[in-house]
Each structure stands twice: as structure tokens, then as C-alpha cells.
Amino acid sequence: MKKYTLTNLTDAHGWLGIIISSLLFTVFFTGSISLFRDEIFQWSVQPTQTIEQGEILSVSKIMQLAIADRPFNAKEHLTIIPPSEETPYYKAYVDLIEEEAGREYIGLLLDPVSGKVVGEIDQFILAEFMYRLHRDLNIPYGVYLIGFVTLFFFFMVLSGILMHARKLIANFFQYRTDPHSRSKLLDMHNVIGTISLPFTLMYALSGLIFNLVIIYQIAFAIILYKGDQEALLNDAGVHSVEVEWQSKPHHYQHIDHLIEQYRHEFGHMPAVVRMYNYGDKSAAMHLIGRVDGMFAQRYEVALNLSDDSIIFKDDAKQHSEVRHGVDTLSELHFGGFAGINLRFIYFILGIAVCALIVTGNMLWIEKRQKRRHASQRSVKFLTHTTLVSTLGVGLACCVAFLAERLLPVALSNRADFVIYAFVSCLVLSAIVAVYINKQTLLVGSFVIASIVLILTVCSDWLMYSENLQLLWRANELTVFGMQAGLAVIAFLFIYIAHKLAKKKTKLGNETPGELVTA
Amino acid sequence: MLHKTIVAILAGCLLSISIMLNLNYLLPLNIDQKLIIGLLVAFPMWAIAMVMSYSSKSAKQAWKRCGYPLVVSMSINAFYFIG
């Protein structure tokens, strides 16, 4: 490789890295948390509401309970998500008549035994909020923004390989402990980058396909399909159910029988049951679930309830490879194919990539500092941005957990307050970072984060101790697993703060280099 | 850097779409298989085009590096599209 090629690549790697680092860190950090989305949701809900013990109600009964006394728009959809290992409640999404209800739909959580409405799904926003931050930063068109960030991340991975190629094997385990911090940081950056390479490549590719597939979809629809988007979606295995409303009220009795039939055929209860024209003679049912014993193979069946005729059916024998491929990537992306142990490995790798981003920024800042003509203002600005986008985001996430626990369940617009807590904390840390010594900020952030997490766990017990005892007796351990996880992270933060405080005493006057050393 | 970024994004996108279309014309497979293979190849092609662009000395060289394969690939596109 020519020398200028390597120099140009190194320059681009550094510059683009520093530009996308804040967003990329947020994506990886919240993505790592989102690996436990179901567990976080359970932790949010379960202590506030105990589940009654007994026989689980049928899907058809839940459908009736979900639409009872609500301006249900039967011409639209009624979607039921049956309880599973991940979520012990029935979830129901009821499309409403907008003029009467003032909104398009309502998401309900229902007790699987009594059928009582536990609350609205959107009330317990934390898990979904973390996931949305990961997917689209919770902003309009965020999907495309994150898509392009992922594209640059893909470039960073490839350029990183080329830059490090000659030493990839020889220096694989190299971690120099000499006092020159740059060697340490560089080794850390290279070792994490090399170890996490298959993981980062998979994340970059799958993330791009999830977020930017629209580009190729448009190109294909225009050029290959002459504008016929329907035909393209059909080839890609995306089907839609079209049934004509007949205005003939009818109550079908065999919904549960059909669900049971397909559960038996594919070995798994459908994860989603969606009704079209529910309550009308023209009603259709759409089932989506996993095929037992297959990696990332889903089944999808849509049928007319009037004569049980099949509208479309996708399964292991008959499916679109596009759908299967995207499902496989999705399974790899979310680590959902090998239980909680794999998700722990994914979590560690995700956090390692966060460390990769931070060390990358530190290397760039240090390099820039040493340049005689480099603007010190830009160095200061980047140090500040790095601190806020890493420590600030981490601390804001901890505060969001505390808010989710402390805010009363009955509070209207509860979800908004959780989001306000996150944003306020982020803004506050950005302001505080301007005035406080960077070392103090580092130590202080870890200490505050650990206090917030410990407070969260304590609040669980102070507010909902009775329900927690009931959960323990019912052997429902997810909430306790979450509490243990939060406590471990809190103690880890205390340990890091202690180590940093020790270093702080060794350091003299503050320079941006302190950040690098720390 | 800005000019190289424009080349990287624009030429990379066009090149990947063009190669994806060619794969679709050339591979003797079912349409759904061609679509997923195209999708899996397209994004790495885009990223490789970005590497080619950013490793160039200048935006002009970046255009040349990405432009030649783009012209070849688009010619094949045109051949199949018209034919």
C-alpha cells in the first residue's frame, strides 16, 4: 500500500471518527442496554402490578376485553401479543375511531389470568425509549441519520483493518504498559477493534440494511419494477392483507381453535395475532410466530375466518429469501438465538465498542494537542463533546431508570417525564462540564451514576416491597435479575471512580492530557 | 475532506446500486435470492467505494477511482436495460 494512501485513510479515519463518535457512542451504549429490552420492560411493570396465578385466558377472550367500552375502529386492526417467557402480560394494540378517541390507537397491558387492564404500554416507556435512541435517536428521520452514521462506521471498520492489516496478527495481543499513554491507548484501541471485528462488521451491515434499505428499494422499484412497488414487496416476502368490509356483524367462535392448530403445526405459539375487520363477516386473521427448531425462521399465515381459506402462508418450505435473510440478520443483530448468556456477551462487546470510540477520540485529541498549529479551542471543544456524549449519555440513562421507578404509574403523560428526565440530565451535564475540572467531572459522574442506580434499586424495595415478595414466591425472577444487574453496575462505577480519584491525586494541574491519561 | 465525502457518498451509492442491478441481471437464481444477495453485496460495495475515495490524494483522483468502475458497471446496466 502506498504511503499517501495510508496517510489519507488514517486522516479520514480520525476525522470521521471524531465527527460521528457522539452519535455512534449513543447508538452502541443504548443498543447494549436494549439487548435487555424485555427484562427492562418487565422490571418497569411487574413491581407495580402483580400477576394473578391461574389459567391463562384465551386470545379471543382478550380480544373482547381489549375492545370493551372503547371506540374500536373495526375496519382497522386489533393486534394481540400473547404472553411469553419475555413478557408475562397480554399486549393489545386497539385501533380507535380517531374522531371519538382523539388518537389513532391504544396499547394495553392485560393480566393474562384476570384480563384486567394493568395499564397502557406507553406508560412504561423506558425500554422502548432506550431502543428508540438506539434505532433513530427518538427524532424524526433519525433512522436515516443513524443509517448514515452506520455507513461511516462501516468505512471506519474497513479503514481500521487496512491501517492495522500488517500488524493484525503480530500485534494481536500487544498491550504496552510503558508510561507513554499514547501506546496504551493505541494498543487498547487496536486490541478492542481486532477482537470485536466480526461483531462490528455484523452490526454495521445489519444496521445498514435495517436503516438504509429504502435507497435500494426505491432504485429497484423504479428501474427493475417500473414503479410497481407492490410487486417488489411481494418478491421480498412482504405481504399485506386486503379484506373488504361487508357491514355484516359476525362473531367467529373458532379463533382459538385456529391459533391452537398453527401452534401445533409450527411448535410455537404465534408471537403476534392481528385481526382485520374484527366483528365483521369479512374478518381475517394474521398470525406471525417462530418455527420450532429453525434458526430465524418465522411463519406467517393469513386466513379468511369465513371459510378458513388461506390468503398467504410463509413457512420453512415456502418463503421469500429476502424475508428469511433479514430475519437472520435481525436474529444476529439482537442476539436472540441463544438465550441470555449470548446477550451478556453481546452486551460486553457493545460496551467494548463504546470503549473503542472513547479511546479513538482520546487518541485524536492527544494527537491534535501535540500539533503546534492546531487550535486549542477545537481541542477543548472536542474534549467537552467527548465527555458529554459519553459520561452525559451514561448518566442520563441512569437517571431515566430512576425516573421510571419513581414516577407514579397513574401520572398522566408519565412517559414524557421519563424522556424529560433523560434530556434534562444530558443538558445539565453539558453545562456543568463547561465549568468543572475534567478530572472532577469524570470521578463525579461515576459516583453520581452509581448513587442513582443504588437509589433505583432501593426505591424498588421501598415502593413495592409487597409485590416484590409476591413475585419472589411466584418464582418470577426477572425483576430481581435486573436489580442485581443495576447493583453490579453501580459497584463497578464506584470502583472506577475510586481508581480515577487515586489517579487524580497523582496528576498536577489540569490539561486535556489528563483526560487521556485517566 | 468535504469533496471526498461527496464522492464517497454519491459515487458509492450509485456504484452499489449499479452493481446490485447487474447482479440481478446476471445471477441465474430466483428473484428473492438475487434481491437478498444484492442487498448483502451493495452496502459493502458502498463502503469499499468510500475507502477508495478517502484514500485518494484529491477529490479528482477519488472521482477517477470510483468513476471508472461506475462507468463500466452502468454500461452493463444500460446494455441489459435497453436489450
XYZ file of C-alpha atoms in Angstrom:
601
model
C 0.000 0.000 0.000
C 1.309 3.427 -0.941
C 2.312 5.713 1.874
C -0.094 8.503 0.916
C -2.974 6.004 0.792
C -2.341 5.019 4.376
C -1.920 8.655 5.456
C -5.166 9.687 3.779
C -7.013 6.741 5.273
C -5.656 7.497 8.740
C -6.726 11.122 8.379
C -10.227 10.175 7.234
C -10.473 7.510 9.962
C -9.638 10.119 12.600
C -11.761 12.976 11.278
C -14.857 10.942 10.501
C -14.450 9.091 13.768
C -14.458 12.301 15.761
C -17.471 13.626 13.825
C -19.680 10.569 14.284
C -18.357 9.489 17.685
C -21.098 11.114 19.800
C -23.937 9.567 17.847
C -22.139 6.244 17.453
C -21.488 6.051 21.186
C -25.179 6.729 21.897
C -26.191 4.046 19.397
C -23.868 1.409 20.873
C -24.488 2.334 24.505
C -28.278 2.366 24.276
C -28.138 -0.639 21.932
C -26.232 -2.605 24.563
C -28.887 -1.669 27.133
C -31.645 -2.528 24.646
C -30.388 -6.109 24.456
C -32.300 -6.475 27.729
C -35.355 -4.596 26.480
C -37.822 -7.269 27.582
C -36.217 -7.561 31.007
C -36.251 -3.770 31.474
C -39.919 -3.663 30.472
C -40.712 -6.408 32.976
C -38.749 -4.568 35.656
C -40.747 -1.406 34.879
C -44.135 -3.083 35.062
C -44.038 -6.097 37.345
C -43.302 -4.491 40.724
C -46.199 -2.079 40.152
C -48.688 -4.825 39.294
C -48.701 -8.430 40.392
C -49.938 -11.088 38.029
C -52.721 -13.299 39.275
C -51.970 -17.016 39.341
C -54.208 -19.420 37.439
C -55.245 -20.441 33.966
C -54.367 -18.046 31.142
C -57.299 -16.552 29.239
C -57.683 -17.357 25.563
C -56.718 -14.879 22.829
C -60.344 -14.462 21.695
C -61.408 -13.537 25.244
C -58.604 -10.974 25.442
C -59.757 -9.506 22.120
C -63.226 -8.943 23.563
C -61.842 -7.416 26.775
C -59.449 -5.155 24.876
C -62.158 -3.507 22.771
C -64.850 -3.411 25.501
C -66.079 0.163 26.141
C -63.617 1.621 23.640
C -64.351 3.345 20.307
C -62.711 0.468 18.428
C -62.310 1.023 14.705
C -63.247 -2.435 13.430
C -62.265 -1.503 9.859
C -58.672 -1.234 11.040
C -56.649 -3.694 13.125
C -56.750 -5.345 16.502
C -53.358 -6.791 17.414
C -52.762 -9.161 20.302
C -49.344 -10.236 21.558
C -49.810 -13.303 23.757
C -47.753 -13.708 26.950
C -44.353 -15.363 26.579
C -41.218 -16.033 28.588
C -40.077 -12.491 27.791
C -43.344 -10.713 28.656
C -45.817 -12.225 31.121
C -48.696 -9.945 30.084
C -51.028 -9.892 27.121
C -50.366 -6.816 24.986
C -53.214 -5.452 22.872
C -52.998 -2.695 20.278
C -56.501 -1.439 19.548
C -57.072 0.880 16.577
C -59.565 3.575 17.583
C -62.018 5.841 15.772
C -59.836 8.927 15.823
C -62.695 11.457 15.891
C -64.088 9.916 19.085
C -60.924 8.869 20.881
C -58.655 11.721 19.825
C -55.889 9.307 18.931
C -55.205 6.552 16.425
C -54.699 3.601 18.720
C -54.234 2.499 22.295
C -51.734 -0.081 23.559
C -52.944 -2.040 26.559
C -51.304 -4.382 29.006
C -53.695 -7.032 30.245
C -53.336 -9.510 33.071
C -53.238 -12.929 31.348
C -55.373 -14.584 34.063
C -57.972 -11.999 35.061
C -57.939 -10.000 31.835
C -57.788 -6.805 33.884
C -56.166 -3.857 32.129
C -52.911 -3.313 34.011
C -52.106 -0.083 32.203
C -51.142 1.381 28.867
C -47.991 0.058 27.227
C -46.747 3.598 26.544
C -46.850 4.421 30.268
C -43.791 2.208 30.760
C -41.624 3.861 28.145
C -38.076 3.242 29.431
C -37.275 0.043 27.495
C -38.828 1.377 24.302
C -37.157 4.767 24.753
C -33.718 3.136 25.047
C -34.411 1.108 21.924
C -35.641 4.155 20.002
C -32.492 6.048 20.984
C -30.518 3.160 19.546
C -32.582 2.945 16.365
C -33.401 6.558 15.479
C -32.384 8.784 18.434
C -36.116 9.269 19.041
C -36.183 12.062 16.452
C -37.955 12.374 13.072
C -35.894 10.886 10.228
C -33.460 9.629 12.857
C -33.491 6.228 11.131
C -31.731 7.718 8.100
C -29.356 9.790 10.214
C -28.325 6.671 12.122
C -28.178 4.822 8.802
C -25.536 7.236 7.506
C -23.682 7.149 10.824
C -23.609 3.355 10.403
C -22.325 3.751 6.837
C -19.415 5.852 8.115
C -18.906 3.330 10.888
C -18.612 0.601 8.229
C -15.977 2.722 6.486
C -14.182 3.194 9.833
C -14.073 -0.577 10.367
C -12.721 -1.226 6.852
C -10.179 1.596 7.038
C -9.177 0.381 10.512
C -8.488 -3.084 9.074
C -6.353 -1.622 6.270
C -4.426 0.628 8.653
C -3.767 -2.194 11.066
C -3.504 -5.018 8.482
C 0.248 -5.531 8.604
C 0.224 -5.849 12.387
C -3.149 -7.528 12.767
C -1.703 -10.931 13.721
C 1.703 -9.923 15.137
C 0.318 -7.279 17.473
C -2.937 -9.014 18.242
C -2.212 -9.351 21.960
C 0.093 -6.363 22.240
C -0.703 -4.149 25.188
C 2.249 -1.978 26.180
C 2.365 -0.954 29.817
C 5.025 1.715 29.436
C 4.222 5.125 30.841
C 3.540 6.614 27.402
C -0.213 6.862 27.425
C -0.468 7.001 23.645
C 0.925 3.468 23.313
C -1.535 2.245 25.914
C -4.472 3.957 24.262
C -3.417 2.854 20.801
C -2.998 -0.738 21.952
C -6.352 -0.631 23.703
C -7.990 0.789 20.569
C -6.349 -1.810 18.317
C -6.949 -4.813 20.579
C -10.633 -3.980 21.142
C -11.045 -3.240 17.441
C -9.468 -6.557 16.436
C -11.329 -8.689 18.963
C -14.688 -7.118 18.181
C -14.144 -7.131 14.407
C -16.663 -9.873 13.435
C -19.182 -8.278 15.775
C -18.697 -4.753 14.446
C -18.838 -5.925 10.822
C -22.081 -7.767 11.503
C -23.545 -4.755 13.305
C -22.509 -2.354 10.577
C -24.001 -4.473 7.792
C -27.231 -5.396 9.596
C -27.683 -1.814 10.856
C -27.291 -0.501 7.309
C -29.817 -2.970 5.940
C -32.336 -2.027 8.642
C -31.915 1.728 8.256
C -30.942 2.450 4.653
C -32.596 -0.320 2.660
C -35.046 2.309 1.405
C -32.372 3.596 -1.035
C -32.166 0.269 -2.868
C -35.897 -0.268 -2.521
C -36.558 2.970 -4.407
C -33.878 2.237 -7.018
C -35.224 -1.267 -7.652
C -38.842 -0.182 -7.690
C -38.079 2.457 -10.333
C -35.608 0.611 -12.543
C -36.438 -3.085 -12.273
C -40.116 -2.987 -11.384
C -41.065 0.088 -13.451
C -42.607 1.771 -10.408
C -44.586 -1.236 -9.233
C -43.624 -1.166 -5.555
C -46.254 -3.813 -4.702
C -44.549 -6.358 -6.960
C -41.172 -5.622 -5.359
C -42.568 -6.034 -1.842
C -44.282 -9.239 -2.896
C -40.977 -10.671 -4.178
C -39.334 -9.536 -0.962
C -41.890 -11.541 1.030
C -43.745 -8.554 2.450
C -47.428 -9.390 2.212
C -50.427 -7.332 3.116
C -53.921 -8.480 3.984
C -56.668 -6.763 1.985
C -60.224 -7.637 3.001
C -63.362 -5.766 2.023
C -65.690 -4.593 4.777
C -69.155 -6.172 4.382
C -71.102 -4.452 7.179
C -72.438 -7.821 8.358
C -71.752 -8.230 12.084
C -70.477 -11.680 12.857
C -68.768 -13.259 15.850
C -66.392 -16.067 14.956
C -66.114 -18.804 17.567
C -63.138 -20.741 16.204
C -60.343 -18.168 16.573
C -58.692 -20.024 19.466
C -59.046 -23.314 17.645
C -57.195 -21.915 14.611
C -54.450 -20.418 16.784
C -54.024 -23.762 18.522
C -53.891 -25.523 15.157
C -50.994 -23.371 13.947
C -49.246 -23.503 17.321
C -49.327 -27.285 16.983
C -48.144 -27.186 13.337
C -45.124 -24.911 13.943
C -44.307 -25.765 17.566
C -44.603 -22.194 18.868
C -47.478 -20.014 19.951
C -47.872 -17.099 17.491
C -45.968 -14.068 18.756
C -48.476 -11.771 17.041
C -52.174 -12.279 16.285
C -53.608 -9.488 14.129
C -57.270 -9.203 13.238
C -58.635 -7.330 10.234
C -62.306 -6.265 10.150
C -62.801 -7.859 13.575
C -66.524 -8.318 14.297
C -67.491 -8.308 10.615
C -68.241 -11.310 8.403
C -65.217 -10.364 6.275
C -62.809 -10.734 9.231
C -59.315 -12.071 8.545
C -56.619 -13.240 10.930
C -52.844 -12.840 10.506
C -50.521 -14.982 12.640
C -46.759 -14.487 12.989
C -44.521 -16.761 15.033
C -41.300 -18.744 15.172
C -40.845 -22.139 13.574
C -39.626 -24.616 16.165
C -36.063 -25.931 15.744
C -35.150 -23.494 12.949
C -32.689 -20.603 13.109
C -34.504 -17.339 12.467
C -37.325 -18.985 10.545
C -40.694 -17.342 11.014
C -44.090 -18.496 9.935
C -46.739 -16.131 8.708
C -50.268 -17.201 7.944
C -53.197 -15.001 6.948
C -56.638 -16.519 6.545
C -60.242 -15.545 5.977
C -62.279 -16.540 9.003
C -65.482 -17.048 6.990
C -64.193 -20.183 5.236
C -60.678 -20.611 6.732
C -59.213 -20.088 3.264
C -55.563 -19.087 3.296
C -54.701 -15.619 1.951
C -50.957 -16.302 2.163
C -48.700 -18.637 4.083
C -44.935 -18.377 4.638
C -43.111 -21.134 6.454
C -39.905 -23.182 6.320
C -40.916 -24.768 2.993
C -42.296 -21.755 1.231
C -40.763 -18.384 1.975
C -39.002 -15.435 0.429
C -35.218 -15.499 0.874
C -35.264 -11.733 1.410
C -37.532 -12.124 4.409
C -35.522 -15.061 5.688
C -32.235 -13.192 5.189
C -33.473 -10.093 7.008
C -34.861 -12.254 9.817
C -31.463 -13.987 10.109
C -29.681 -10.624 10.281
C -32.213 -9.428 12.829
C -31.606 -12.515 14.953
C -27.831 -11.939 14.743
C -28.205 -8.214 15.461
C -30.319 -8.663 18.600
C -28.612 -11.853 19.799
C -31.950 -13.550 20.277
C -30.928 -17.037 19.183
C -29.030 -18.420 22.177
C -30.607 -17.187 25.368
C -29.489 -14.660 27.924
C -25.839 -15.817 28.030
C -25.272 -14.709 24.461
C -26.897 -11.382 25.194
C -24.411 -10.880 28.045
C -21.561 -11.498 25.583
C -23.179 -9.055 23.155
C -23.530 -6.542 25.989
C -19.831 -6.796 26.871
C -18.855 -6.469 23.201
C -21.206 -3.485 22.800
C -19.637 -1.716 25.763
C -16.192 -2.642 24.392
C -17.095 -0.818 21.171
C -18.070 2.183 23.325
C -14.562 1.989 24.816
C -13.189 1.747 21.268
C -14.965 5.003 20.386
C -13.735 6.791 23.523
C -10.115 5.661 23.081
C -10.303 6.717 19.433
C -11.421 10.201 20.441
C -8.700 10.423 23.101
C -6.028 9.438 20.579
C -7.274 12.101 18.183
C -7.405 14.762 20.904
C -3.889 13.895 22.061
C -2.539 13.966 18.518
C -4.204 17.310 17.878
C -2.831 18.749 21.116
C 0.715 17.976 20.049
C 0.339 19.805 16.753
C 1.809 23.256 17.052
C -0.691 24.937 14.743
C -3.775 23.146 15.943
C -6.435 25.302 17.540
C -6.603 24.715 21.293
C -10.208 25.842 21.234
C -11.119 22.938 18.960
C -9.271 20.548 21.277
C -11.205 21.903 24.247
C -14.473 21.679 22.362
C -13.828 18.059 21.386
C -12.773 17.107 24.905
C -16.003 18.642 26.170
C -18.111 16.903 23.488
C -16.474 13.556 24.213
C -17.148 13.894 27.929
C -20.773 14.943 27.474
C -21.584 12.378 24.812
C -20.121 9.544 26.868
C -20.470 10.376 30.560
C -23.529 12.560 29.932
C -25.392 9.877 27.986
C -24.464 7.208 30.558
C -25.596 9.359 33.465
C -28.805 10.373 31.653
C -29.636 6.688 31.115
C -29.192 6.024 34.861
C -31.453 8.987 35.682
C -34.076 7.684 33.225
C -34.076 4.373 35.126
C -34.637 6.210 38.401
C -37.405 8.346 36.883
C -39.128 5.239 35.519
C -39.221 3.824 39.001
C -40.100 6.955 40.990
C -42.831 8.431 38.791
C -46.316 7.321 39.882
C -47.866 4.819 37.485
C -51.123 6.801 37.319
C -49.367 10.055 36.345
C -50.682 11.351 33.040
C -48.005 11.718 30.339
C -45.705 9.645 32.528
C -43.629 8.603 29.527
C -42.912 12.231 28.651
C -41.489 12.858 32.120
C -39.065 9.931 31.765
C -37.844 11.433 28.490
C -37.643 14.915 30.083
C -35.528 13.438 32.904
C -33.111 11.962 30.349
C -32.847 15.147 28.269
C -32.565 17.432 31.327
C -29.736 15.350 32.737
C -27.908 15.412 29.394
C -28.269 19.192 29.070
C -27.257 19.717 32.705
C -24.120 17.601 32.315
C -23.224 19.593 29.167
C -23.496 22.841 31.153
C -21.682 21.526 34.226
C -18.873 20.136 32.060
C -18.002 23.670 30.954
C -17.330 24.878 34.482
C -15.906 21.864 36.279
C -12.427 20.453 36.186
C -12.429 17.450 33.823
C -10.961 15.071 36.387
C -13.569 16.057 38.967
C -16.234 15.625 36.304
C -15.004 12.128 35.468
C -14.949 10.979 39.091
C -18.149 12.844 39.955
C -20.102 11.369 37.045
C -19.249 7.818 38.030
C -20.094 8.494 41.674
C -23.425 10.155 40.812
C -24.317 7.372 38.350
C -23.650 4.712 40.977
C -25.698 6.630 43.587
C -28.592 6.964 41.113
C -28.519 3.240 40.357
C -28.385 2.275 44.035
C -31.277 4.674 44.692
C -33.224 2.992 41.887
C -32.817 -0.458 43.432
C -33.650 0.893 46.921
C -36.757 2.649 45.527
C -37.929 -0.682 44.118
C -37.998 -2.124 47.622
C -39.283 0.975 49.384
C -42.180 1.457 46.974
C -43.173 -2.060 46.011
C -41.802 -4.451 48.638
C -45.081 -6.407 48.956
C -45.359 -7.031 45.245
C -41.687 -7.950 45.066
C -42.184 -10.565 47.789
C -45.137 -11.982 45.852
C -43.005 -12.123 42.717
C -40.254 -13.933 44.611
C -42.752 -16.500 45.917
C -44.166 -16.959 42.411
C -40.594 -17.631 41.212
C -40.751 -14.650 38.818
C -37.077 -13.690 38.972
C -36.567 -11.267 36.081
C -37.055 -8.175 38.244
C -34.502 -9.456 40.755
C -32.066 -10.194 37.933
C -32.449 -6.608 36.775
C -31.889 -5.292 40.300
C -28.759 -7.439 40.622
C -27.524 -6.119 37.269
C -28.094 -2.495 38.290
C -26.358 -3.089 41.635
C -23.322 -4.732 39.971
C -23.011 -1.809 37.533
C -23.326 0.650 40.452
C -20.474 -1.058 42.321
C -18.398 -1.181 39.145
C -18.888 2.577 38.782
C -17.791 3.118 42.398
C -14.673 1.044 41.733
C -13.875 3.058 38.572
C -14.481 6.335 40.447
C -12.137 5.173 43.229
C -9.411 4.295 40.700
C -9.833 7.624 38.893
C -9.750 9.549 42.173
C -6.467 7.859 43.029
C -5.030 8.945 39.671
C -6.391 12.425 40.201
C -4.264 12.907 43.266
C -1.202 11.960 41.233
C -1.940 14.428 38.477
C -0.900 18.013 38.638
C -2.649 20.931 37.024
C -5.408 20.133 34.631
C -4.592 19.757 30.970
C -6.646 17.986 28.350
C -3.943 15.332 28.528
C -5.302 14.331 31.925
C -8.366 13.036 30.257
C -6.220 10.864 28.041
C -4.192 9.515 30.946
C -7.316 8.880 33.009
C -12.272 16.120 3.053
C -15.709 17.524 2.199
C -15.241 16.905 -1.538
C -14.028 13.389 -0.890
C -17.077 12.828 1.311
C -19.385 13.916 -1.516
C -17.630 11.491 -3.876
C -17.705 8.748 -1.261
C -21.428 9.070 -0.658
C -22.629 9.859 -4.176
C -20.353 7.624 -6.242
C -20.512 4.886 -3.612
C -24.295 4.893 -3.659
C -24.517 4.885 -7.466
C -21.856 2.201 -7.796
C -23.543 -0.068 -5.273
C -26.967 0.367 -6.922
C -25.457 -0.302 -10.323
C -23.612 -3.439 -9.179
C -26.735 -4.654 -7.383
C -28.717 -4.257 -10.620
C -26.050 -6.134 -12.566
C -26.120 -8.976 -10.083
C -29.837 -9.056 -10.580
C -29.431 -9.345 -14.350
C -26.570 -11.839 -14.274
C -27.202 -14.301 -11.450
C -29.130 -17.400 -12.524
C -31.215 -17.514 -9.329
C -34.743 -16.840 -8.150
C -35.685 -13.179 -7.797
C -35.844 -13.277 -3.969
C -32.378 -14.870 -3.800
C -30.991 -12.233 -6.166
C -32.534 -9.446 -4.079
C -31.013 -10.607 -0.790
C -27.586 -11.305 -2.350
C -27.698 -7.858 -3.948
C -28.561 -6.272 -0.620
C -25.750 -8.069 1.176
C -23.238 -7.072 -1.506
C -24.455 -3.485 -2.029
C -23.537 -1.959 1.321
C -20.010 -3.432 1.457
C -19.530 -2.142 -2.125
C -20.573 1.313 -0.952
C -18.158 1.143 1.985
C -15.338 -0.046 -0.314
C -16.061 2.883 -2.644
C -15.755 5.142 0.398
C -12.368 3.609 1.222
C -11.247 4.181 -2.377
C -12.426 7.755 -2.221
C -10.946 8.704 1.144
C -7.616 7.051 0.380
C -7.228 9.229 -2.736
C -4.877 12.197 -2.907
C -7.629 14.547 -4.042
C -11.325 14.689 -4.907
C -10.362 14.483 -8.581
C -8.493 11.243 -8.047
C -11.403 9.992 -5.942
C -13.807 10.689 -8.837
C -11.465 8.828 -11.188
C -11.130 5.839 -8.870
C -14.856 5.498 -8.356
C -15.840 6.779 -11.795
C -14.150 4.082 -13.929
C -15.888 1.104 -12.295
C -19.101 3.124 -12.213
C -18.978 3.771 -15.974
C -18.251 0.095 -16.706
C -20.995 -1.103 -14.407
C -23.515 1.423 -15.741
C -22.700 0.405 -19.302
C -23.638 -3.171 -18.425
C -26.809 -1.787 -16.781
C -27.667 0.108 -19.955
C -26.971 -2.966 -22.132
C -29.415 -5.094 -20.143
C -31.945 -2.302 -19.672
C -32.160 -1.463 -23.385
C -31.722 -5.045 -24.540
